[in-house]
CSV table of N, CA and C in Angstrom, one decimal:
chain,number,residue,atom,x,y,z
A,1,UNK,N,81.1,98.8,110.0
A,1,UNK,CA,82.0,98.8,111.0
A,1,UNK,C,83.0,99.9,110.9
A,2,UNK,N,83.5,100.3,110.0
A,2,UNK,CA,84.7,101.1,109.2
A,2,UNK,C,83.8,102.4,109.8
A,3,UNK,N,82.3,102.7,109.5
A,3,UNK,CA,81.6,104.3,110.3
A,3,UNK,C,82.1,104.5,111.7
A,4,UNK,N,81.7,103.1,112.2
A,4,UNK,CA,82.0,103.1,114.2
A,4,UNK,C,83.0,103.3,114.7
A,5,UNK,N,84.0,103.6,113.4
A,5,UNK,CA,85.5,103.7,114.0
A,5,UNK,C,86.1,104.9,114.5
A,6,UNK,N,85.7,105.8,113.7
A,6,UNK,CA,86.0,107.3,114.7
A,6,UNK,C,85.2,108.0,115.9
A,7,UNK,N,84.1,107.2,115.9
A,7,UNK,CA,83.3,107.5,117.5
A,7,UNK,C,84.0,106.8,118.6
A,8,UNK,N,84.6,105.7,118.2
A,8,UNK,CA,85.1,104.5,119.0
A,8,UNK,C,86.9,104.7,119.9
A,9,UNK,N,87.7,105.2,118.4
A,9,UNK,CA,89.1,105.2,118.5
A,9,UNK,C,89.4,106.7,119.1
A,10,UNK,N,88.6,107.8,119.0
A,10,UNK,CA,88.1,109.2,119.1
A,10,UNK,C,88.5,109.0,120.8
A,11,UNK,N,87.6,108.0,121.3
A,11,UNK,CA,87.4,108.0,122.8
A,11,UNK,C,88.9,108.1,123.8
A,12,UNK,N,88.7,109.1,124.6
A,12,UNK,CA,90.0,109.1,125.4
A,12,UNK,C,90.0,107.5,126.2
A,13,UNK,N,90.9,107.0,126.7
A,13,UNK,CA,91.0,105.4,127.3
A,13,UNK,C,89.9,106.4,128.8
A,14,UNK,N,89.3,105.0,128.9
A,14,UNK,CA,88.0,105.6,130.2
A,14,UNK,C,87.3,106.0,130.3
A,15,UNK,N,87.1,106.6,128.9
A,15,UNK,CA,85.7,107.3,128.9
A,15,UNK,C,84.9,106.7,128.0
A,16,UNK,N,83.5,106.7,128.6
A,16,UNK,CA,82.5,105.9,128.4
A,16,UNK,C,81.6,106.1,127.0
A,17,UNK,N,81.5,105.0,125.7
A,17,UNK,CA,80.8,104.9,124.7
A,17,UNK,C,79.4,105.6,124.7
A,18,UNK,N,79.5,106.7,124.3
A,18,UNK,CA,77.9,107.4,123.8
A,18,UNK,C,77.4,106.9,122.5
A,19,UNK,N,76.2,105.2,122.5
A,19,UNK,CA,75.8,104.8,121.3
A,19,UNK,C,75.3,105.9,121.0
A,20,UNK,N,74.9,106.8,121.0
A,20,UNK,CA,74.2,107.4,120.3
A,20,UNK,C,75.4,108.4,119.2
A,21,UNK,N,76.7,108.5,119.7
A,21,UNK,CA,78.0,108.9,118.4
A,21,UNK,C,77.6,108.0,117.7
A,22,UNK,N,77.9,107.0,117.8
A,22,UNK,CA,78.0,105.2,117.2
A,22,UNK,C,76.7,105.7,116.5
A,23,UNK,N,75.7,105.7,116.7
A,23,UNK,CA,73.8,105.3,116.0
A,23,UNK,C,74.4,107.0,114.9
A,24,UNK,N,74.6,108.2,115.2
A,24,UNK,CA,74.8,109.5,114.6
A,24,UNK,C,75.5,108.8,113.1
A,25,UNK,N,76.4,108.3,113.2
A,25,UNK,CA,77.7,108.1,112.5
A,25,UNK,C,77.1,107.2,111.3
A,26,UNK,N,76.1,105.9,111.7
A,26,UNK,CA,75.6,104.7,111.0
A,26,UNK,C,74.4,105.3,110.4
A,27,UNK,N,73.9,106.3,110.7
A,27,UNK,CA,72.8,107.6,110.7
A,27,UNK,C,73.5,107.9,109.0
A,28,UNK,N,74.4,108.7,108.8
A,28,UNK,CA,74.5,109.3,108.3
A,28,UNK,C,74.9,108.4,107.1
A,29,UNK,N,75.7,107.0,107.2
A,29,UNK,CA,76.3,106.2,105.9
A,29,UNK,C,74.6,105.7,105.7
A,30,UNK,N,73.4,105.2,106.3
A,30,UNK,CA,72.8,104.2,105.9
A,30,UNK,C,71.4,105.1,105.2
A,31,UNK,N,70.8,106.2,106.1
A,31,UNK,CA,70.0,107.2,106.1
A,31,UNK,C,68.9,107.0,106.6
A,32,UNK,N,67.5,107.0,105.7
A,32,UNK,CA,67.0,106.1,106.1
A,32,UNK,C,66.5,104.8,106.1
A,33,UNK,N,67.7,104.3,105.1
A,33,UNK,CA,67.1,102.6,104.9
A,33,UNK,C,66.8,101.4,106.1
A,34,UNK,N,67.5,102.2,107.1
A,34,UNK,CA,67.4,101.2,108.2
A,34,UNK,C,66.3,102.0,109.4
A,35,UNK,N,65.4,101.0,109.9
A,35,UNK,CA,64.6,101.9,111.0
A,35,UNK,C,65.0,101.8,112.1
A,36,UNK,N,64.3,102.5,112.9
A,36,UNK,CA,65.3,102.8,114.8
A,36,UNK,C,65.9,101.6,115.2
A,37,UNK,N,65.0,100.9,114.9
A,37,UNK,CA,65.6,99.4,115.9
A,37,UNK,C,66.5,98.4,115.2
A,38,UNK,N,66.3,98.9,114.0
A,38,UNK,CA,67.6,98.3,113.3
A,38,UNK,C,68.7,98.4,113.4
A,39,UNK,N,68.6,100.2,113.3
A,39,UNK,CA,69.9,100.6,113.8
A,39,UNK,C,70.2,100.4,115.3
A,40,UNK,N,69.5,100.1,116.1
A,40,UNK,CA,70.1,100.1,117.4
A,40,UNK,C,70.4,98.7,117.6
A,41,UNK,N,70.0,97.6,116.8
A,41,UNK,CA,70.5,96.1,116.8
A,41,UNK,C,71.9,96.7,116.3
A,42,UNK,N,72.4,97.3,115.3
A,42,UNK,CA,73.4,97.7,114.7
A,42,UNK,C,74.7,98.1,115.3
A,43,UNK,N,74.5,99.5,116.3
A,43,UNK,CA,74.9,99.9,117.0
A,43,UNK,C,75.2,98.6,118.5
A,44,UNK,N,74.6,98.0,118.9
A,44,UNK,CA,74.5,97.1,120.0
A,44,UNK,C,75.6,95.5,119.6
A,45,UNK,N,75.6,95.5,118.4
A,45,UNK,CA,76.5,94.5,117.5
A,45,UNK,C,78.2,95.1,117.4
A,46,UNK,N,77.9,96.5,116.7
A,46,UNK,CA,79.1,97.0,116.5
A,46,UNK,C,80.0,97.2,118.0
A,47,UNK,N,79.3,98.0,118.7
A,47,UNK,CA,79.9,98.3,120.1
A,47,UNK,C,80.6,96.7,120.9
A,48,UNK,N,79.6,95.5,120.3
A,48,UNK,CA,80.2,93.9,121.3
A,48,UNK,C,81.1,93.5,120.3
A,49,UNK,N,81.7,94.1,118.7
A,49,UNK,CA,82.4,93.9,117.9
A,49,UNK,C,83.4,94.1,118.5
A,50,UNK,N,83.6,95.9,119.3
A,50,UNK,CA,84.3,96.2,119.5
A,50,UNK,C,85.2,96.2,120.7
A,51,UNK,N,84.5,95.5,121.5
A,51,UNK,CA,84.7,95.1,122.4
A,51,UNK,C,85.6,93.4,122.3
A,52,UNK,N,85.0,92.4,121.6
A,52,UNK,CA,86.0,91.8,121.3
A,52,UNK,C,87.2,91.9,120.9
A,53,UNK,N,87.4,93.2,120.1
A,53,UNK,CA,88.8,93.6,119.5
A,53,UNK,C,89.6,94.2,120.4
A,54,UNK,N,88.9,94.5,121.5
A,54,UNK,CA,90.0,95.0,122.9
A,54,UNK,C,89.5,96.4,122.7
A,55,UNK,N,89.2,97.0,122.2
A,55,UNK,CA,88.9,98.6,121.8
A,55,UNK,C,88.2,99.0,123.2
A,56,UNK,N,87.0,98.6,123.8
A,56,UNK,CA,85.8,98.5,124.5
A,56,UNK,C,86.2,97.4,126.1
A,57,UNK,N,85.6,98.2,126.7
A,57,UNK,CA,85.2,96.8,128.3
A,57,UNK,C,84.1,97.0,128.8
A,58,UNK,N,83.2,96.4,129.1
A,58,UNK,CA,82.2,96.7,130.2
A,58,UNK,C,81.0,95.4,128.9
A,59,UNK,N,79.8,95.2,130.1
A,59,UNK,CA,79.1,94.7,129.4
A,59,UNK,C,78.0,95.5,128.9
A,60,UNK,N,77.1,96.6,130.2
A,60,UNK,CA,76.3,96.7,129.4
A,60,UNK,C,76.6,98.3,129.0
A,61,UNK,N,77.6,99.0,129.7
A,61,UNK,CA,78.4,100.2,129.5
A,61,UNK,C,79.5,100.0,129.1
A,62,UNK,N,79.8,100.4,127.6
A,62,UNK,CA,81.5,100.1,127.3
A,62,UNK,C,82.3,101.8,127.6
A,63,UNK,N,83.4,101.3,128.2
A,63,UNK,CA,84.2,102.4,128.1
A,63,UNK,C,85.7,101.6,127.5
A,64,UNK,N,86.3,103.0,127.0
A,64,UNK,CA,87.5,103.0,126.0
A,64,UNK,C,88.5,102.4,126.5
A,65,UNK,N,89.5,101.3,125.8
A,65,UNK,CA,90.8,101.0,126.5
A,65,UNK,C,91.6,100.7,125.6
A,66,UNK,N,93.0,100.8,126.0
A,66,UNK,CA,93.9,100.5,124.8
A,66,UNK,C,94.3,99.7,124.9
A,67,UNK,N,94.2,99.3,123.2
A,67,UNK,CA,94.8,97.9,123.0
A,67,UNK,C,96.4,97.6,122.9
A,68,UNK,N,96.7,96.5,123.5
A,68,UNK,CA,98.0,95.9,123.6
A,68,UNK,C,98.5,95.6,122.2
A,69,UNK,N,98.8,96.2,121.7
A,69,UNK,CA,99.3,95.7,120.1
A,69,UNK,C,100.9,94.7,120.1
A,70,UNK,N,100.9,93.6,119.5
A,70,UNK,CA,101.6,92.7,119.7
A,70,UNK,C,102.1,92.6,118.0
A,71,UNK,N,103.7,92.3,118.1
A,71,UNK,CA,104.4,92.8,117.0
A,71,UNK,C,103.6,92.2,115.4
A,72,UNK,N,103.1,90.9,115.9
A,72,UNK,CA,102.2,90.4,114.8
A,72,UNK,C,101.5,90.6,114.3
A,73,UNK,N,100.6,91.9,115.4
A,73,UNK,CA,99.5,92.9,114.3
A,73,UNK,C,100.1,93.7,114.1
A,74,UNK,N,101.2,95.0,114.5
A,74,UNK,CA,101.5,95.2,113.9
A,74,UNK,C,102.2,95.0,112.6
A,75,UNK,N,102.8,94.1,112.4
A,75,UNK,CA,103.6,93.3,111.1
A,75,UNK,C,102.4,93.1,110.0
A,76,UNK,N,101.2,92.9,110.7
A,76,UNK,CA,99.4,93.0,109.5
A,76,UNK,C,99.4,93.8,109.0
A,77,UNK,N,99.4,94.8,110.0
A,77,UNK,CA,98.8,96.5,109.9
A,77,UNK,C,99.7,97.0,108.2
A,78,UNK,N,101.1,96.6,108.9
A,78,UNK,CA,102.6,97.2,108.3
A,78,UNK,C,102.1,96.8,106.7
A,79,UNK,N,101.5,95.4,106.4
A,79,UNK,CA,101.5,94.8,105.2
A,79,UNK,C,100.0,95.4,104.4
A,80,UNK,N,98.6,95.8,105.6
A,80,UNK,CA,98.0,95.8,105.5
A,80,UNK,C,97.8,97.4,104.3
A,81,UNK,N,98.8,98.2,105.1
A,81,UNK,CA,99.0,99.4,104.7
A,81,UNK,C,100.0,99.4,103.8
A,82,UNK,N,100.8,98.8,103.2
A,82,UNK,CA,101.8,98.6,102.1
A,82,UNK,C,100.5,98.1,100.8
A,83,UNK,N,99.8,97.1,101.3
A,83,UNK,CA,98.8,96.7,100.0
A,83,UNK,C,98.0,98.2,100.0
A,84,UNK,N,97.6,98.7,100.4
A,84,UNK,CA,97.3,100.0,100.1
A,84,UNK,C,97.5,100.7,99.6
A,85,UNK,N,98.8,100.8,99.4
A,85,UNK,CA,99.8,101.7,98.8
A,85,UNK,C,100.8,102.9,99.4
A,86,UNK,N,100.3,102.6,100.9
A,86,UNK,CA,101.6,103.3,101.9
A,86,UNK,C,103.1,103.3,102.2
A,87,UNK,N,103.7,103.8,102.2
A,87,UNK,CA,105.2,103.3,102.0
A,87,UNK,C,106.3,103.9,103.0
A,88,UNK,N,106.8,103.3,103.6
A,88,UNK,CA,108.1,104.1,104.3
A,88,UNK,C,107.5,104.8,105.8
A,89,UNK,N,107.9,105.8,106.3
A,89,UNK,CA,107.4,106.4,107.1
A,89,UNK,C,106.1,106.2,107.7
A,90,UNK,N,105.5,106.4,106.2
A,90,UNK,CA,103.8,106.7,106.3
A,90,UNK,C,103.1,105.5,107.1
A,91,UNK,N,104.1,104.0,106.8
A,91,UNK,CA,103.3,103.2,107.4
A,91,UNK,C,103.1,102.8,108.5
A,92,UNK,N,104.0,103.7,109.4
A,92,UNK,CA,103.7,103.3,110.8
A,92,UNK,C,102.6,104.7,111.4
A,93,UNK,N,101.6,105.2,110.4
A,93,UNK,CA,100.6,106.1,111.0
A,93,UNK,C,100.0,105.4,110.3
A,94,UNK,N,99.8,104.6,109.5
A,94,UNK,CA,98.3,104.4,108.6
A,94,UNK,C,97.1,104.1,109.4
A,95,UNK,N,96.5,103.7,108.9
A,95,UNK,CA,94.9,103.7,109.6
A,95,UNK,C,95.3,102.4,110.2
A,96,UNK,N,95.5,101.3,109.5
A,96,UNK,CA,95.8,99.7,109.9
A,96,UNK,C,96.4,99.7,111.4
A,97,UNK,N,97.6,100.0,111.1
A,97,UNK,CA,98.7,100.6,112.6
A,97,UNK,C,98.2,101.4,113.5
A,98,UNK,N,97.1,102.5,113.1
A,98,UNK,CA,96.5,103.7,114.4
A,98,UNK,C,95.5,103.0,115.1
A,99,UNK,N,94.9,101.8,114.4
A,99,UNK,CA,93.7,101.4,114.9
A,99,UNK,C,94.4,100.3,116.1
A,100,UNK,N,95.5,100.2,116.1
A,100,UNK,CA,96.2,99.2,117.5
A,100,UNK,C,96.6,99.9,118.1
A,101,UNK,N,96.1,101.3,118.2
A,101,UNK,CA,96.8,102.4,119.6
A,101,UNK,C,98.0,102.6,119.5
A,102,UNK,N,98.7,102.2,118.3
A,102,UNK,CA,100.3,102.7,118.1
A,102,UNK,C,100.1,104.1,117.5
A,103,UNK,N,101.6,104.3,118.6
A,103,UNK,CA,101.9,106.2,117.5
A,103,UNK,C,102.8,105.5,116.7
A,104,UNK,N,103.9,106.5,115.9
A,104,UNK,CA,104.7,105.8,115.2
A,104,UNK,C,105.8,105.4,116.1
A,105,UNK,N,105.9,106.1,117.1
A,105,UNK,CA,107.2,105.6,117.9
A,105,UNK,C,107.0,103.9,118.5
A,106,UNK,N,105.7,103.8,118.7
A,106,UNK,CA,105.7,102.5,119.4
A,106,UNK,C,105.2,101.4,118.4
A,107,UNK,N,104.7,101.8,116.9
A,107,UNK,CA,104.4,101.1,116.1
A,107,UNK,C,106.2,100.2,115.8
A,108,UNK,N,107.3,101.5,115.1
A,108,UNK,CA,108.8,101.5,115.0
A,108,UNK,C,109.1,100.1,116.1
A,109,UNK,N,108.8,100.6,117.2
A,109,UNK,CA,109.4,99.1,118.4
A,109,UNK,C,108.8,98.2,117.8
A,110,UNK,N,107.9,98.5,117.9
A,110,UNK,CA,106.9,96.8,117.6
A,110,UNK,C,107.1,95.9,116.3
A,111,UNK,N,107.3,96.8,115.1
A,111,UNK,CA,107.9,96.2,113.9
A,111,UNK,C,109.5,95.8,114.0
A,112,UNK,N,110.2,96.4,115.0
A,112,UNK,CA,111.6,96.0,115.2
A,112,UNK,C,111.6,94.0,115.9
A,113,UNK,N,110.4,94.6,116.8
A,113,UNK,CA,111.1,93.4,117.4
A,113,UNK,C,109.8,92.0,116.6
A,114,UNK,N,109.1,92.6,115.5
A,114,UNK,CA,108.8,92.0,114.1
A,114,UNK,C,109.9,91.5,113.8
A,115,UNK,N,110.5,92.2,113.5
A,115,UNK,CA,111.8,91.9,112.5
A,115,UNK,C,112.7,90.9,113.6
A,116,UNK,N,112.9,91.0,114.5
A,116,UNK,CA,114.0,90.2,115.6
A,116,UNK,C,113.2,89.3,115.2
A,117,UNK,N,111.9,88.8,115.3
A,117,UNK,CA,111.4,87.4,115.4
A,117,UNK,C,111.3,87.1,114.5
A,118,UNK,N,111.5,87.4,112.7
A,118,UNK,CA,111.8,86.9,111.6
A,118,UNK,C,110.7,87.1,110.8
A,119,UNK,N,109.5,88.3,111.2
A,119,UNK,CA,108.6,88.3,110.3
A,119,UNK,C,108.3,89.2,109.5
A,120,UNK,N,109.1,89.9,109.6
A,120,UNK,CA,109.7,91.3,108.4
A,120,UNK,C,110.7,91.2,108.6
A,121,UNK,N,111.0,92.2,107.4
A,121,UNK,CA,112.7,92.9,107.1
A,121,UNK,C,112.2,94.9,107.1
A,122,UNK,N,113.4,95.2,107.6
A,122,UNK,CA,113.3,96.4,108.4
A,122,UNK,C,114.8,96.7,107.9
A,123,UNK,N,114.3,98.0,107.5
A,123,UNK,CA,116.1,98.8,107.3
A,123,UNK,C,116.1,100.1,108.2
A,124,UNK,N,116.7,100.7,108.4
A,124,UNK,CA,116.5,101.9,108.8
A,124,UNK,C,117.5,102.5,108.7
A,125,UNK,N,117.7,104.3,108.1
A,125,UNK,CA,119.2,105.0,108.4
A,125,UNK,C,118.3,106.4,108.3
A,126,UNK,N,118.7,107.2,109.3
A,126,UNK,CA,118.4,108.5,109.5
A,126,UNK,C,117.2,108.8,110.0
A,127,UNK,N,116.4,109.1,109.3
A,127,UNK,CA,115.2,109.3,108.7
A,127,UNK,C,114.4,108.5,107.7
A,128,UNK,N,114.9,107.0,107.6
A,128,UNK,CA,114.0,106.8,105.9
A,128,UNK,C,114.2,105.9,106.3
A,129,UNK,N,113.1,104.9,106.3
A,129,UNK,CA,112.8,103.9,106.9
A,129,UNK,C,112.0,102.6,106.0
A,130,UNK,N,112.6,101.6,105.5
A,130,UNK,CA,112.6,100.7,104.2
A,130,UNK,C,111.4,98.8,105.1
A,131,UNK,N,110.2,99.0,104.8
A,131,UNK,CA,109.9,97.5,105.3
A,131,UNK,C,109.7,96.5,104.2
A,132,UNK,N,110.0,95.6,104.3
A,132,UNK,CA,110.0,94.2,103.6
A,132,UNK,C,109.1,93.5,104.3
A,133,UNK,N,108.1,93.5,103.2
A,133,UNK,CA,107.2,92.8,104.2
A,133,UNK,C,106.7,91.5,103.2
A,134,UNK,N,107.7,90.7,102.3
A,134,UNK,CA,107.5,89.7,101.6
A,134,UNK,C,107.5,88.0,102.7
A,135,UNK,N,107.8,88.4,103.5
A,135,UNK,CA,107.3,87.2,104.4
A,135,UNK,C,106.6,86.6,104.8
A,136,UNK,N,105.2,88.1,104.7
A,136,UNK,CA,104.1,87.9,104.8
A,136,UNK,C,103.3,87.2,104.1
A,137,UNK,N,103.6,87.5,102.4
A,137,UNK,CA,102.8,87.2,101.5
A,137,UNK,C,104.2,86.8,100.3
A,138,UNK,N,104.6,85.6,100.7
A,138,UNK,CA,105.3,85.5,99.5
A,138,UNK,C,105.0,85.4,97.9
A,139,UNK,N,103.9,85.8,97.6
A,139,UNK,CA,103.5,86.6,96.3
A,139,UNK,C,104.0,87.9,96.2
A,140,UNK,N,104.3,88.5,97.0
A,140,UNK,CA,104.7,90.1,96.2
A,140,UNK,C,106.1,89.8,95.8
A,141,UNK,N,105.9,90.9,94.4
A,141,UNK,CA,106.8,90.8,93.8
A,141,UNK,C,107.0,89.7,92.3
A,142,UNK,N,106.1,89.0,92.7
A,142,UNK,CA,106.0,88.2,92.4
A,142,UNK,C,105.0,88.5,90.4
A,143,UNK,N,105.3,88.4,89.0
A,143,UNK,CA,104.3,89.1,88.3
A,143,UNK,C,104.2,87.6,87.3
């Protein structure tokens, strides 16, 4: 799934999924252990993956749309990318966060009004930007 993602997220909103990026991409991680029709069950799975994640619309043509990111995945993403090892700034571009069509500017909103509804802690002064994201997982910190 993790190969499909840059043929997928690549796509301008509207324009229409070429499985054959998608089949190139799973091409190159699998080689030839999988034969044509495997891979095109593959490709045909991944594409209705991504379509349930909001990425994708159409049934039997998917074209690109963006997803509505709602402060709650963001506040995932935020933690997803802190267990990582991202920190401060970096986390509102990580992969976790980019894959919900946030830049950082609208990731920043989205974790704020995280924080207004009590599911992070958020500091912010200048330039440097501090998340707490022990709410999520009251184990950190924890040894």
């Amino acid at each position: 799934f993790m190969v499909s993602a840059q043929p997928v997220l690549s796509l301008p909103v509207g324009a229409e999924l070429q499985r054959t990026s998608v089949r190139e991409a799973l091409r190159k991680l699998v080689g030839e252990r999988m034969n044509d029709d495997t891979l095109d069950k593959v490709v045909r799975n991944v594409s209705s993956s991504w379509t349930q994640a909001g990425h994708l619309k159409g049934r039997t043509f998917k074209f690109r749309q963006r997803v509505q990111a709602q402060p709650a995945a963001v506040a995932f993403g935020l933690w997803l990318g802190q267990t990582a090892g991202f920190r401060g700034e970096e986390l509102l571009t990580c992969g976790w966060v980019a894959v919900l069509d946030c830049t950082a500017t609208s990731a920043k909103g989205l974790a704020l009004e995280a924080k207004r509804v009590g599911l992070i802690d958020l500091r912010s002064a200048s330039d440097i930007i501090e998340f707490g994201l022990e709410r999520l997982d009251p184990g950190i910190g924890r040894t």
